[in-house]
XYZ file of C-alpha atoms in Angstrom:
409
model
C -23.570 -22.084 -18.393
C -21.744 -18.756 -18.687
C -20.651 -17.598 -22.131
C -16.989 -18.105 -21.300
C -17.629 -21.693 -20.169
C -19.140 -22.800 -23.464
C -17.175 -25.251 -25.544
C -16.670 -22.876 -28.456
C -14.409 -20.216 -29.889
C -16.122 -16.827 -29.958
C -15.280 -14.560 -32.885
C -15.342 -10.854 -32.103
C -14.606 -7.594 -33.889
C -13.201 -4.549 -32.142
C -13.824 -0.843 -32.512
C -10.834 1.412 -31.912
C -12.069 3.531 -29.030
C -9.231 5.644 -27.639
C -10.578 8.801 -25.987
C -8.165 11.492 -24.781
C -10.090 14.769 -24.889
C -7.642 16.837 -22.824
C -5.137 18.952 -24.738
C -2.239 21.302 -24.125
C -0.293 23.430 -26.625
C 0.837 21.322 -29.569
C -1.793 18.630 -29.016
C -5.181 17.787 -30.474
C -8.016 15.862 -28.851
C -7.914 12.163 -29.699
C -11.387 10.653 -30.053
C -11.303 7.737 -32.473
C -15.090 7.667 -32.866
C -15.044 11.259 -34.062
C -11.967 10.828 -36.269
C -13.342 7.720 -37.998
C -16.967 8.887 -38.231
C -18.369 6.285 -35.844
C -20.593 8.850 -34.129
C -22.309 9.269 -37.498
C -22.114 5.705 -38.824
C -22.576 3.647 -35.655
C -25.866 2.133 -36.824
C -24.397 0.738 -40.030
C -21.109 -0.134 -38.309
C -22.804 -2.607 -35.991
C -24.701 -4.051 -38.922
C -21.399 -4.498 -40.758
C -19.830 -6.268 -37.775
C -22.759 -8.659 -37.602
C -22.708 -9.260 -41.359
C -19.003 -10.087 -41.136
C -19.862 -13.033 -38.913
C -18.977 -11.728 -35.458
C -21.017 -12.852 -32.476
C -19.324 -10.420 -30.071
C -17.841 -6.928 -30.275
C -15.305 -5.129 -28.136
C -16.723 -1.620 -28.005
C -16.034 1.274 -25.661
C -18.102 3.977 -24.010
C -16.782 7.551 -24.233
C -17.037 8.379 -20.526
C -16.261 12.046 -21.149
C -19.402 12.372 -23.302
C -21.669 10.245 -21.128
C -20.792 12.312 -18.044
C -20.042 15.794 -19.400
C -20.119 17.312 -15.897
C -19.648 15.906 -12.413
C -23.366 16.112 -11.686
C -24.750 15.472 -15.202
C -25.231 12.290 -17.242
C -26.290 12.081 -20.891
C -27.454 8.617 -21.940
C -29.289 9.572 -25.128
C -26.749 8.253 -27.651
C -25.724 5.231 -25.615
C -29.373 4.156 -25.224
C -29.686 3.938 -29.009
C -26.376 2.103 -29.334
C -27.459 -0.561 -26.844
C -30.751 -0.974 -28.683
C -28.876 -1.483 -31.957
C -26.504 -4.046 -30.457
C -29.517 -6.056 -29.313
C -31.168 -5.695 -32.713
C -28.195 -7.197 -34.580
C -27.591 -9.797 -31.836
C -24.063 -8.731 -31.007
C -22.873 -9.415 -27.469
C -20.669 -6.501 -26.379
C -17.611 -6.718 -24.194
C -17.796 -3.154 -22.938
C -14.586 -1.151 -22.668
C -15.494 1.149 -19.813
C -12.116 2.859 -19.972
C -9.893 3.138 -23.037
C -7.331 5.628 -21.732
C -9.244 8.902 -21.287
C -11.042 10.539 -18.356
C -13.709 13.299 -18.430
C -12.657 16.872 -19.024
C -13.918 18.000 -15.625
C -11.645 15.606 -13.712
C -8.564 17.640 -12.833
C -5.300 15.685 -12.777
C -7.162 12.857 -14.535
C -5.956 9.469 -13.228
C -3.855 11.159 -10.544
C -6.870 12.834 -8.925
C -7.309 11.305 -5.462
C -10.975 10.516 -6.190
C -10.359 8.862 -9.566
C -10.819 5.253 -8.326
C -14.106 6.138 -6.630
C -15.381 8.161 -9.589
C -14.603 5.544 -12.230
C -16.313 2.914 -10.059
C -19.401 5.135 -9.805
C -19.415 5.454 -13.603
C -19.179 1.691 -14.066
C -22.017 1.104 -11.625
C -24.202 3.692 -13.381
C -23.723 1.898 -16.700
C -24.581 -1.483 -15.172
C -27.658 -0.039 -13.453
C -28.981 1.499 -16.660
C -28.603 -1.602 -18.843
C -29.313 -4.635 -16.645
C -29.268 -7.858 -18.638
C -28.247 -5.962 -21.784
C -24.658 -5.058 -21.049
C -23.185 -7.995 -19.179
C -19.475 -8.350 -20.039
C -17.160 -5.571 -18.915
C -13.518 -4.610 -19.249
C -12.871 -2.175 -16.381
C -9.871 -0.644 -18.166
C -8.156 -1.618 -21.397
C -4.369 -2.192 -21.460
C -3.643 -0.833 -17.986
C 0.140 -1.205 -18.188
C 0.314 0.830 -21.383
C -1.940 3.378 -19.684
C 0.397 3.560 -16.681
C 3.444 3.931 -18.930
C 2.032 6.579 -21.271
C 0.472 8.646 -18.483
C 2.881 7.957 -15.630
C 6.371 7.206 -16.955
C 6.665 8.816 -20.385
C 4.548 11.962 -19.786
C 2.900 11.353 -23.148
C -0.756 11.558 -22.061
C -2.508 13.294 -19.156
C -1.638 13.760 -16.340
C 1.873 13.790 -17.853
C 3.739 12.248 -14.926
C 7.256 11.010 -15.542
C 9.780 8.510 -14.262
C 9.570 5.742 -11.684
C 7.637 7.831 -9.168
C 5.110 8.759 -11.827
C 4.806 5.092 -12.773
C 3.986 4.138 -9.173
C 1.476 6.985 -8.817
C -0.419 5.861 -11.900
C -0.075 2.163 -11.028
C -1.699 2.813 -7.664
C -4.566 4.860 -9.122
C -5.346 2.703 -12.130
C -5.170 -0.616 -10.283
C -7.472 0.706 -7.557
C -9.863 1.965 -10.211
C -10.034 -1.485 -11.810
C -10.702 -3.200 -8.488
C -13.370 -0.753 -7.341
C -15.076 -0.705 -10.745
C -15.373 -4.479 -10.877
C -16.700 -4.622 -7.330
C -19.210 -1.829 -7.967
C -20.578 -3.521 -11.093
C -20.766 -6.888 -9.340
C -22.744 -5.271 -6.522
C -25.261 -3.957 -9.071
C -25.436 -6.792 -11.591
C -24.582 -9.826 -9.474
C -24.103 -13.093 -11.305
C -25.164 -11.558 -14.623
C -21.895 -9.612 -14.887
C -18.687 -11.074 -16.238
C -15.287 -9.411 -16.352
C -12.689 -9.550 -19.095
C -9.399 -8.016 -18.023
C -7.416 -6.920 -21.074
C -3.676 -6.329 -21.202
C -1.311 -5.478 -24.027
C 1.385 -8.009 -24.867
C 4.854 -6.858 -23.881
C 7.504 -9.296 -25.091
C 11.236 -8.612 -24.878
C 14.321 -10.106 -26.476
C 17.953 -8.988 -26.590
C 21.096 -9.113 -24.492
C 20.369 -6.270 -22.071
C 20.253 -7.018 -18.343
C 16.985 -5.036 -18.318
C 15.113 -7.856 -20.067
C 14.195 -9.899 -16.927
C 12.830 -6.765 -15.220
C 10.792 -5.765 -18.270
C 9.365 -9.266 -18.629
C 8.147 -9.218 -15.032
C 6.784 -5.688 -15.372
C 4.581 -6.854 -18.238
C 2.340 -8.503 -15.633
C 2.584 -6.007 -12.789
C -0.896 -4.452 -13.050
C -2.713 -7.761 -13.293
C -0.567 -9.231 -10.517
C -1.485 -6.289 -8.288
C -5.195 -6.300 -9.125
C -5.533 -10.054 -8.567
C -3.663 -10.073 -5.250
C -0.517 -11.785 -6.526
C 1.876 -8.969 -5.677
C 3.478 -9.251 -2.253
C 6.951 -8.769 -0.783
C 8.163 -11.923 -2.536
C 7.237 -10.552 -5.942
C 10.257 -9.763 -8.166
C 9.161 -6.127 -8.500
C 8.283 -5.478 -4.853
C 11.618 -3.875 -4.004
C 11.585 -1.669 -7.092
C 8.062 -0.432 -6.404
C 8.825 0.259 -2.742
C 11.918 2.232 -3.709
C 9.723 4.588 -5.711
C 6.794 5.222 -3.394
C 4.741 2.029 -3.084
C 3.900 1.464 0.590
C 2.740 -1.189 3.045
C -0.695 0.423 2.922
C -0.761 0.102 -0.869
C -0.043 -3.615 -0.588
C -2.661 -4.085 2.131
C -5.254 -2.217 0.090
C -4.544 -4.306 -2.993
C -4.864 -7.590 -1.133
C -8.056 -6.543 0.639
C -9.669 -5.391 -2.618
C -8.302 -8.027 -4.998
C -10.598 -9.099 -7.839
C -10.340 -11.970 -10.275
C -11.241 -11.830 -13.968
C -13.578 -14.372 -15.473
C -11.527 -14.120 -18.658
C -8.030 -12.823 -19.275
C -7.823 -10.844 -22.508
C -4.527 -10.471 -24.360
C -3.783 -7.996 -27.171
C -1.089 -9.091 -29.627
C 0.255 -7.511 -32.816
C 2.978 -9.524 -34.560
C 4.877 -6.476 -35.827
C 4.798 -4.490 -32.578
C 4.483 -6.701 -29.489
C 8.118 -7.902 -29.307
C 10.800 -5.321 -28.471
C 14.552 -5.712 -28.841
C 16.479 -4.429 -25.804
C 20.181 -4.258 -26.591
C 22.958 -4.034 -24.038
C 24.101 -0.438 -23.649
C 20.992 1.012 -25.262
C 19.564 4.099 -23.574
C 16.187 3.859 -25.314
C 13.344 3.870 -22.806
C 10.819 2.267 -25.165
C 8.359 5.132 -24.897
C 6.537 6.739 -27.824
C 9.281 9.377 -28.207
C 12.058 6.776 -28.036
C 10.793 3.501 -29.457
C 12.918 0.380 -29.308
C 13.337 -1.814 -32.393
C 10.599 -4.380 -32.953
C 10.800 -7.857 -34.414
C 7.995 -9.740 -36.088
C 7.445 -12.775 -33.859
C 4.521 -13.979 -36.024
C 2.481 -16.794 -34.475
C 5.313 -17.889 -32.184
C 4.755 -14.738 -30.165
C 1.000 -15.198 -30.203
C 1.244 -18.748 -28.872
C 3.717 -17.579 -26.233
C 1.590 -14.781 -24.778
C -1.702 -16.677 -24.765
C -0.083 -19.662 -23.091
C 1.719 -17.486 -20.556
C -1.423 -15.645 -19.479
C -3.434 -18.857 -19.254
C -0.797 -20.443 -17.036
C -0.098 -17.412 -14.856
C -3.716 -16.542 -14.027
C -5.518 -19.857 -14.457
C -8.387 -18.314 -16.383
C -9.719 -18.766 -19.937
C -7.886 -16.484 -22.348
C -9.347 -14.392 -25.151
C -7.284 -12.880 -27.967
C -8.886 -9.467 -27.515
C -6.978 -7.602 -30.236
C -4.940 -8.617 -33.230
C -4.401 -7.370 -36.780
C -1.798 -6.602 -39.390
C -1.235 -3.087 -40.644
C -0.581 -3.329 -44.368
C -1.957 -4.646 -47.611
C -5.042 -6.805 -47.930
C -2.802 -9.754 -48.821
C -0.754 -9.274 -45.655
C -3.888 -8.986 -43.549
C -5.312 -12.165 -45.056
C -2.092 -14.045 -44.352
C -2.078 -12.947 -40.714
C -5.776 -13.682 -40.250
C -5.357 -17.239 -41.553
C -2.161 -17.889 -39.590
C -3.439 -16.447 -36.299
C -6.772 -18.274 -36.436
C -4.894 -21.517 -37.138
C -2.597 -20.827 -34.177
C -5.560 -20.281 -31.878
C -7.150 -23.545 -33.000
C -3.827 -25.267 -32.437
C -3.670 -23.951 -28.897
C -7.188 -25.160 -28.200
C -6.305 -28.578 -29.584
C -3.317 -28.705 -27.225
C -5.472 -27.969 -24.192
C -5.004 -24.205 -23.723
C -8.377 -22.679 -22.867
C -8.566 -20.032 -25.593
C -12.189 -18.959 -25.898
C -12.116 -15.996 -28.267
C -10.516 -14.323 -31.259
C -10.847 -10.598 -32.017
C -9.857 -8.788 -35.191
C -9.130 -5.166 -34.280
C -10.591 -3.001 -35.646
C -13.635 -3.277 -37.912
C -12.398 -0.418 -40.083
C -9.125 1.459 -40.373
C -8.087 3.582 -37.425
C -6.293 6.888 -37.019
C -2.826 6.453 -35.541
C -2.238 8.136 -32.183
C 0.451 10.317 -33.805
C -2.459 12.479 -35.031
C -2.590 14.020 -31.547
C 0.822 15.664 -31.938
C 0.588 16.529 -35.650
C -1.159 19.252 -37.636
C -2.337 17.635 -40.884
C -5.617 15.905 -41.744
C -6.628 12.869 -39.737
C -6.479 10.556 -42.745
C -2.776 11.336 -43.103
C -2.495 9.036 -40.071
C -4.768 6.252 -41.314
C -3.628 2.733 -40.470
C -4.884 0.205 -43.019
C -5.764 -2.710 -40.785
C -9.531 -3.161 -40.897
C -12.017 -5.509 -42.476
C -13.367 -2.345 -44.069
C -11.351 0.518 -45.574
C -12.095 4.151 -44.806
C -12.677 6.063 -48.026
C -10.736 9.282 -48.399
C -12.910 12.328 -47.869
C -16.184 10.574 -47.076
C -15.139 8.035 -44.413
C -17.444 5.567 -46.117
C -16.746 1.996 -45.045
C -15.628 -0.098 -48.006
C -15.736 -3.827 -47.368
C -12.533 -5.585 -48.420
C -11.658 -9.301 -48.829
C -10.452 -9.547 -45.218
C -14.078 -9.256 -44.100
C -15.042 -12.185 -46.301
C -12.224 -14.316 -44.910
C -13.129 -13.373 -41.337
C -16.719 -14.403 -42.067
C -15.473 -17.759 -43.322
C -13.481 -18.422 -40.160
C -16.223 -17.185 -37.842
C -18.993 -19.259 -39.456
C -17.107 -22.366 -40.609
C -18.447 -24.527 -37.805
C -14.979 -25.245 -36.455
C -15.303 -23.095 -33.351
C -15.770 -26.061 -31.038
C -13.111 -28.437 -29.849
């Protein structure tokens, strides 16, 4: 029986693993492992995740460090990481891509060879760790990736507008499909695939809301072969550069996830789109958010389960704020997940993200110290100056939920 077919709720902990090493004037490299000290503390970090009661971790590989040049691979650090994960009996769901590409890849996602190159990288990882790394996410939050890199010109390759969106949609969706196929060719039945998408919920009286709600699923619809000329977004995509050949390619190379992962944050995942508003929702022009609490969580997990017919995994959730606020959200969200399982929704996992506080992405465009951008959302706090991990009561409560014996139906 595969891990995702077991009659249990898996408790996981995530590691914030955004890697955007490319810079231009006014920007700094964004490598969360460097900013939070994970490159130094990885050994103890995995021990802390295990001690907190997790059986799985969502953890990403920094591709730009593993392949520092087109013809050179450096596995030395990753070999030790994989050994440590085995030692503490943590099953990783490997984020192969968490936004960034290697420094040597010109035009990043827009390079014509990107899909082929990212698939080669995925296959190399699977070949090196057979039977040790088995669960893979080809690319985390692809729609957010397409938006930030292709519509808002916020991250490389800094494309903008509807045409930029289509360019990045084409490249990133092809990369996901080819990566999954390449790993499956290497690892066979041992490999499992967890597709992970950010939650995009919309409310308000704008006539844009129906379009935005459909767009929330566009990458997964394309990757899984559900996007054809009858799709609500087909006309929009065609008007901005999507072609018959793109549709044919997607259908011929469609892949299906074993598990559909959904990332949900109660304070951020629901946007208000008001009639007459000119806000585009991008990082330079954010729309208002409403706290949809567990109602939003139940909505997105149910919607993904119904739309794709696969088990669903809450692959990221947290509350940014005080320990008391984090405890309240942890208790409420775990209860909501159990309620969904009781009602027949096939929710198989819960992930608190991240293990320790992260550095907000605004660091990239600022000039002050990294800890000026610290988001207090972890089971462990990052100590000022030292980056020591200080266990807080949220870790104890997570341990209680993860080990209470109530994971089954």
